[in-house]
XYZ file of C-alpha atoms in Angstrom:
232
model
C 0.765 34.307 4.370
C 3.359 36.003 6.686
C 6.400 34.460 7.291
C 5.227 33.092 11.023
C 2.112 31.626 9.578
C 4.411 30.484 6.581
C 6.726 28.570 9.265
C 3.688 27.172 11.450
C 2.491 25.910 8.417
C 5.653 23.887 7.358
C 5.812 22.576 10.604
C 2.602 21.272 10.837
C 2.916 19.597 7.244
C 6.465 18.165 8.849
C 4.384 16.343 11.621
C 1.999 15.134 9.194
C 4.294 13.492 6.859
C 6.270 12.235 9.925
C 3.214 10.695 10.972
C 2.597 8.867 7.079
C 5.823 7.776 7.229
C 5.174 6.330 10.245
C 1.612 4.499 9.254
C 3.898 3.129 5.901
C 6.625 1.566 8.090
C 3.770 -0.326 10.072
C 1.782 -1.261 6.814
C 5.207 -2.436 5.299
C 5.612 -4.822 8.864
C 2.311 -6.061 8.640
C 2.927 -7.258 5.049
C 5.573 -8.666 5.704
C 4.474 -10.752 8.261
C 1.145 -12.082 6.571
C 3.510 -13.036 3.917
C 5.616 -14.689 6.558
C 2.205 -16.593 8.082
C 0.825 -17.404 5.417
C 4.456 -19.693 4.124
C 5.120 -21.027 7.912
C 0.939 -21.237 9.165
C 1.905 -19.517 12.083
C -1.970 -19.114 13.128
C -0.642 -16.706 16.165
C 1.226 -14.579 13.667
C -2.225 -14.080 11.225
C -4.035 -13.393 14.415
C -0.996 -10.166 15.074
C -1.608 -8.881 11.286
C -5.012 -8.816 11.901
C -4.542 -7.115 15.155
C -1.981 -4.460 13.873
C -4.521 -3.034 11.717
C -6.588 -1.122 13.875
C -3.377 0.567 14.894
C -3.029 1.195 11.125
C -7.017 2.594 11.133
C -6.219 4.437 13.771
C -3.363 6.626 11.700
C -5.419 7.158 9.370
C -8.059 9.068 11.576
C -4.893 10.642 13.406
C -3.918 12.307 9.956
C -6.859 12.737 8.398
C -7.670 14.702 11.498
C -4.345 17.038 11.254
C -5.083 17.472 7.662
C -8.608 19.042 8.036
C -7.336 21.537 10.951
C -4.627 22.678 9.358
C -6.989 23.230 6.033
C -8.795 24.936 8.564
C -6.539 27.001 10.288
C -4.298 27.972 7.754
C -6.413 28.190 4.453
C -3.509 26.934 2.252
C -4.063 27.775 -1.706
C -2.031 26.748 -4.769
C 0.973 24.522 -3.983
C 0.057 23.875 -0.219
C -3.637 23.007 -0.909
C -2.402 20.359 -4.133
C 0.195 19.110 -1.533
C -2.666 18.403 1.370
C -4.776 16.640 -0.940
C -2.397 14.670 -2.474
C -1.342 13.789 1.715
C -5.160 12.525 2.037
C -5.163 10.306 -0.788
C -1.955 8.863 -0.098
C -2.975 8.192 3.488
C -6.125 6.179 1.991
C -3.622 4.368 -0.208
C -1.676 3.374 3.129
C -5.074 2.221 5.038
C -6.431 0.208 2.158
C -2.853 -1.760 2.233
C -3.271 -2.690 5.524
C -6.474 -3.997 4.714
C -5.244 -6.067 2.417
C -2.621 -7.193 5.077
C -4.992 -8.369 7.112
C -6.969 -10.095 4.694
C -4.227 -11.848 3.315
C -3.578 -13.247 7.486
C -7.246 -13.810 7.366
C -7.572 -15.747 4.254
C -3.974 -17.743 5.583
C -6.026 -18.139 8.783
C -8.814 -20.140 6.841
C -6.522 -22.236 4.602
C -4.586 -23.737 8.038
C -7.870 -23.972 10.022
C -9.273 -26.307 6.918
C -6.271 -28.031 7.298
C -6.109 -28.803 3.608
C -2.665 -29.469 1.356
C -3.620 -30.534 -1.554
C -2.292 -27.052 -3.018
C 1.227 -26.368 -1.531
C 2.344 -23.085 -0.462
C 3.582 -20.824 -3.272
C 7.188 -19.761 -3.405
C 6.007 -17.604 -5.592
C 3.966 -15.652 -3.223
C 6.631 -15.097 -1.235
C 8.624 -13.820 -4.019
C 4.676 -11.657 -5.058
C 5.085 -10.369 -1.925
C 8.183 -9.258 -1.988
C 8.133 -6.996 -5.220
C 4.982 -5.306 -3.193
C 6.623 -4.421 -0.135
C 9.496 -3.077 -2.458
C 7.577 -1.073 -4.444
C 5.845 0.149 -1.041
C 8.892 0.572 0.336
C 10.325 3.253 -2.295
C 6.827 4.882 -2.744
C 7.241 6.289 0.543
C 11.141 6.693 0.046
C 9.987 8.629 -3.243
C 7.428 10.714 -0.658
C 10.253 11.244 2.373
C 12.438 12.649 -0.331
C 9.914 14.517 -2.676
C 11.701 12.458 -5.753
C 9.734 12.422 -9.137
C 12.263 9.797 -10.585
C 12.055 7.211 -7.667
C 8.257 7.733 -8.043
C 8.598 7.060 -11.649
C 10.305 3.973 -10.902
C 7.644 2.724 -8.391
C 5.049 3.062 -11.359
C 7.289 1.094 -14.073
C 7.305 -1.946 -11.400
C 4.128 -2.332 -11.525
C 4.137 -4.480 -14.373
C 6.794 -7.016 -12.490
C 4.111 -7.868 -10.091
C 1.591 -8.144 -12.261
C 3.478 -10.621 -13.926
C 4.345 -12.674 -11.016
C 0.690 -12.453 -10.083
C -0.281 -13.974 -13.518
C 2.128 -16.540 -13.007
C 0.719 -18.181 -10.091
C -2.984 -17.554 -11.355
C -1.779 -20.088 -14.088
C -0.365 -22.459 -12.001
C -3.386 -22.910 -9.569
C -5.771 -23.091 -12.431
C -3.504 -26.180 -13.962
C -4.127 -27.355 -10.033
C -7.687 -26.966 -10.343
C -8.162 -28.683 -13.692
C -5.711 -31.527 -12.968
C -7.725 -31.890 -9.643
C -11.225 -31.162 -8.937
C -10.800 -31.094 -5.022
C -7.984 -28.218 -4.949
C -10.733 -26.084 -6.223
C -11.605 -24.424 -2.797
C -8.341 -24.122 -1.502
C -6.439 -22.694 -4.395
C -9.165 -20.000 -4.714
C -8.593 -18.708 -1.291
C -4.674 -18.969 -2.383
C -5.608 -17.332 -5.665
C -7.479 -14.377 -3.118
C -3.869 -14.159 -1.058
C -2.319 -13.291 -4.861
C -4.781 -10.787 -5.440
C -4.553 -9.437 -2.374
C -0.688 -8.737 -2.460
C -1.134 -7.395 -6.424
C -3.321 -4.654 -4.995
C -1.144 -3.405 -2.482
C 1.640 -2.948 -5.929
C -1.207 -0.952 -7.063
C -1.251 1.099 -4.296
C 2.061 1.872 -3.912
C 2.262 3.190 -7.871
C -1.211 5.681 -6.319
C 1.214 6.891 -4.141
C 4.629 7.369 -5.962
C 1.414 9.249 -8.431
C 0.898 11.723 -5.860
C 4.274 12.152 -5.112
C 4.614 13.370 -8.740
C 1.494 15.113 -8.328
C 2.697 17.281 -5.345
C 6.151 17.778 -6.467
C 5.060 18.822 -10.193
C 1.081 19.982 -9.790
C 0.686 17.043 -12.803
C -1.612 14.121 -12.437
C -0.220 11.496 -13.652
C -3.090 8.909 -12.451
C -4.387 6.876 -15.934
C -2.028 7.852 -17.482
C 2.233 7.659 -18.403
C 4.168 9.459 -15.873
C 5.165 13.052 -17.292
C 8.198 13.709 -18.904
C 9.085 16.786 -17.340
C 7.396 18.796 -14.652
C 5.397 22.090 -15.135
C 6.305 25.132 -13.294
C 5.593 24.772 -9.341
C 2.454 26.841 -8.468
């Protein structure tokens, strides 16, 4: 590739990851806030998460879009090909979050319009939520910065939230056992926790990829590499 191609190339792959950083800021505010409505039921608030994710959609086509032209254009091989791909999956990893935003405002949404409280609002989601958005958080710091360690680190904190996922699948089944009638309502609750876990597990795809671009070593099933191979 000569050195003007070389340049247009860089450029273009700039925009992109502009434009993902962009798409994980919004996915990280729309998290945030169905967190937010589902501890205050704020019904207007669900009804915004819910909303926000067509913008988030609509990223996705954005980049997806710039990633298949510049395939197209450019022809990138080795390196620049591994670091494309790994873009594509990461962007999926971003869309699927929001969707699990929204789902979390739409299951919220349900709860307050039942109007039920026999099962009262977790702290502890709160607290679910917030290791997610973390970990989502310095997944894309990790990709902004190209950083194999903070990646690493995404990946370990994993566990945390699965932890603090288990925790408050235990409570609501001692709810459900000591009470028949909170059966309904702390499986839609129980839906929420799942919900937020996922998005954890997103994040550690993407701090994956980051490793994957930065070191040509997948790293997905498996422990994170100690060291990196040579770069292609």
């Amino acid at each position: 590739m000569s050195d003007h191609l070389s340049k247009q190339f860089d450029l273009e792959l700039e925009h992109i990851r502009t434009r993902i950083l962009q798409m994980g800021g919004l996915v990280e505010r729309q998290l945030l806030a169905a967190i937010e409505a589902f501890s205050t039921g704020q019904v207007e608030a669900m009804q915004q998460v819910i909303d926000t994710d067509r913008e988030v959609d609509a990223h996705q086509v954005a980049i997806d879009e710039a990633c298949t032209l510049l395939i197209a254009r450019r022809q990138p091989t080795a390196r620049d090909l591994r670091l494309v791909m790994a873009i594509s999956r990461i962007v999926t990893d971003l869309e699927r979050s929001g969707d699990k935003a929204a789902k979390i405002a739409n299951m919220s949404r349900r709860l307050q319009r039942a109007g039920s409280q026999r099962v009262p609002r977790l702290s502890d989601i709160h607290h679910c939520g917030r290791l997610a958005t973390d970990m989502l958080q310095s997944a894309l710091d990790s990709l902004a910065r190209m950083d194999v360690d903070a990646a690493r680190q995404v990946i370990g904190a994993d566990k945390a939230l699965d932890d603090a996922f288990n925790a408050i699948l235990r409570q609501l089944i001692t709810y459900m056992m000591e009470d028949p009638r909170t059966i309904t309502e702390a499986l839609d609750i129980i839906w929420i926790a799942k919900a937020i876990e996922r998005v954890g597990d997103h994040a550690a795809n993407i701090a994956e990829n980051v490793i994957y671009i930065v070191s040509g070593v997948d790293v997905r099933h498996t422990a994170a590499p100690a060291k990196s191979l040579e770069q292609a």
